[in-house]
C-alpha cells in the first residue's frame, strides 16, 4: 500500500487559503442599495462614482460566478445577461461626469436585471 499524499502542495494550499481569506459572502441588500444609488433620480455625488463602479463590478462578478456555477446560462435570458455583464465588467469608467453616470447606470441596470433573472430561475433567493 502506498503512503497517503496530500492532494495539494504548499503553494497550492497557500493559494486556496489566500482566496478564502479574500472571500466575502454575497450581500443582496448591499447589491440593492448600490443599484438604487445609481438608478435613483438624483445621481450619486461625483466623488462616489469610482467607488460605486467598483462595487457594481464586484456585484456583476459575483452574479456571473453564481450563474455559471448554477448552470443558469442554459436559460437564454440569463445567458444574454451574463454576456452583457462580462462586457460591462471589462469596460473602464469613462472620463467626464455624463459618460461616467451613463456607464454607472448601465452597470446598475445589468446588476439589477441579472439579479432578478437569477431569482426568477431560482439560482438565488430574493434579497429582502
Short mmCIF file of C-alpha atoms in Angstrom, two decimals:
data_model
loop_
_atom_site.label_atom_id
_atom_site.label_comp_id
_atom_site.label_asym_id
_atom_site.label_seq_id
_atom_site.Cartn_x
_atom_site.Cartn_y
_atom_site.Cartn_z
CA UNK A 1 0.00 0.00 0.00
CA UNK A 2 1.31 3.46 -0.96
CA UNK A 3 1.56 6.13 1.73
CA UNK A 4 -1.02 8.89 1.61
CA UNK A 5 -0.01 12.10 -0.12
CA UNK A 6 -1.93 15.35 0.21
CA UNK A 7 -3.83 16.42 -2.92
CA UNK A 8 -2.24 19.91 -2.90
CA UNK A 9 1.32 21.08 -2.31
CA UNK A 10 2.28 24.01 -0.06
CA UNK A 11 1.98 26.60 -2.83
CA UNK A 12 -1.45 25.40 -3.88
CA UNK A 13 -2.65 25.32 -0.25
CA UNK A 14 -1.39 28.88 0.23
CA UNK A 15 -3.31 29.98 -2.86
CA UNK A 16 -6.51 28.36 -1.57
CA UNK A 17 -6.02 29.92 1.86
CA UNK A 18 -5.45 33.39 0.40
CA UNK A 19 -8.57 33.10 -1.74
CA UNK A 20 -10.61 32.03 1.27
CA UNK A 21 -9.32 35.00 3.24
CA UNK A 22 -10.34 37.42 0.47
CA UNK A 23 -13.77 35.84 0.02
CA UNK A 24 -16.85 37.75 1.11
CA UNK A 25 -20.39 36.43 1.22
CA UNK A 26 -22.99 37.55 -1.29
CA UNK A 27 -24.89 40.50 0.18
CA UNK A 28 -28.17 41.04 -1.66
CA UNK A 29 -29.05 44.08 0.45
CA UNK A 30 -25.77 45.84 -0.42
CA UNK A 31 -26.36 44.97 -4.08
CA UNK A 32 -29.83 46.55 -3.99
CA UNK A 33 -28.51 49.62 -2.15
CA UNK A 34 -25.84 50.17 -4.80
CA UNK A 35 -28.31 49.65 -7.64
CA UNK A 36 -30.71 52.14 -6.04
CA UNK A 37 -27.88 54.66 -5.64
CA UNK A 38 -27.10 54.70 -9.36
CA UNK A 39 -30.65 54.34 -10.72
CA UNK A 40 -32.19 56.97 -8.45
CA UNK A 41 -33.45 60.22 -9.99
CA UNK A 42 -30.74 62.05 -8.04
CA UNK A 43 -27.31 60.93 -9.28
CA UNK A 44 -24.68 59.99 -6.71
CA UNK A 45 -22.04 62.53 -5.76
CA UNK A 46 -19.17 62.72 -8.22
CA UNK A 47 -16.64 61.70 -5.57
CA UNK A 48 -18.52 58.38 -5.11
CA UNK A 49 -18.51 57.45 -8.80
CA UNK A 50 -15.34 55.37 -8.85
CA UNK A 51 -16.20 53.51 -5.63
CA UNK A 52 -19.74 52.75 -6.84
CA UNK A 53 -18.41 51.50 -10.17
CA UNK A 54 -16.02 49.13 -8.38
CA UNK A 55 -18.77 47.81 -6.10
CA UNK A 56 -21.11 47.27 -9.07
CA UNK A 57 -18.33 45.44 -10.93
CA UNK A 58 -17.92 43.27 -7.85
CA UNK A 59 -21.66 42.53 -7.82
CA UNK A 60 -21.51 41.64 -11.50
CA UNK A 61 -18.56 39.31 -10.96
CA UNK A 62 -20.37 37.53 -8.10
CA UNK A 63 -23.61 37.21 -10.06
CA UNK A 64 -21.79 35.83 -13.10
CA UNK A 65 -19.98 33.32 -10.89
CA UNK A 66 -23.30 32.27 -9.35
CA UNK A 67 -24.88 31.99 -12.81
CA UNK A 68 -22.05 29.84 -14.14
CA UNK A 69 -21.89 27.63 -11.04
CA UNK A 70 -25.64 27.02 -11.08
CA UNK A 71 -25.70 26.49 -14.85
CA UNK A 72 -28.10 29.41 -15.28
CA UNK A 73 -26.64 30.03 -18.74
CA UNK A 74 -28.93 27.30 -20.02
CA UNK A 75 -31.62 29.97 -19.66
CA UNK A 76 -31.42 32.20 -22.75
CA UNK A 77 -32.19 35.44 -20.91
CA UNK A 78 -29.66 34.65 -18.18
CA UNK A 79 -27.03 33.76 -20.80
CA UNK A 80 -27.51 37.12 -22.55
CA UNK A 81 -27.29 38.97 -19.25
CA UNK A 82 -24.09 37.11 -18.36
CA UNK A 83 -22.55 38.16 -21.69
CA UNK A 84 -23.57 41.79 -21.10
CA UNK A 85 -22.26 41.62 -17.53
CA UNK A 86 -18.89 40.32 -18.69
CA UNK A 87 -18.58 43.06 -21.30
CA UNK A 88 -19.51 45.81 -18.83
CA UNK A 89 -17.21 44.40 -16.18
CA UNK A 90 -14.30 44.70 -18.60
CA UNK A 91 -15.09 48.33 -19.50
CA UNK A 92 -13.32 51.01 -17.54
CA UNK A 93 -15.14 54.00 -16.12
CA UNK A 94 -15.17 56.70 -18.79
CA UNK A 95 -13.93 60.23 -18.13
CA UNK A 96 -16.44 63.03 -17.85
CA UNK A 97 -19.40 63.22 -15.50
CA UNK A 98 -22.13 62.38 -18.02
CA UNK A 99 -20.27 59.46 -19.61
CA UNK A 100 -19.40 58.08 -16.17
CA UNK A 101 -23.02 58.36 -15.00
CA UNK A 102 -24.27 56.64 -18.16
CA UNK A 103 -21.80 53.82 -17.54
CA UNK A 104 -22.85 53.56 -13.88
CA UNK A 105 -26.50 53.34 -14.91
CA UNK A 106 -25.69 50.55 -17.41
CA UNK A 107 -23.84 48.71 -14.66
CA UNK A 108 -26.77 49.23 -12.28
CA UNK A 109 -29.38 48.03 -14.75
CA UNK A 110 -27.34 44.97 -15.65
CA UNK A 111 -26.74 44.08 -11.99
CA UNK A 112 -30.45 44.52 -11.29
CA UNK A 113 -31.62 42.51 -14.30
CA UNK A 114 -29.17 39.66 -13.76
CA UNK A 115 -30.07 39.51 -10.06
CA UNK A 116 -33.79 39.46 -10.89
CA UNK A 117 -33.29 36.75 -13.52
CA UNK A 118 -31.27 34.55 -11.15
CA UNK A 119 -34.03 34.94 -8.55
CA UNK A 120 -36.69 34.10 -11.16
CA UNK A 121 -34.94 30.88 -12.21
CA UNK A 122 -34.22 30.02 -8.56
CA UNK A 123 -30.46 30.34 -8.57
CA UNK A 124 -30.69 32.97 -5.83
CA UNK A 125 -33.09 33.76 -3.06
CA UNK A 126 -34.75 37.13 -3.27
CA UNK A 127 -32.99 39.84 -1.28
CA UNK A 128 -35.06 41.44 1.43
#
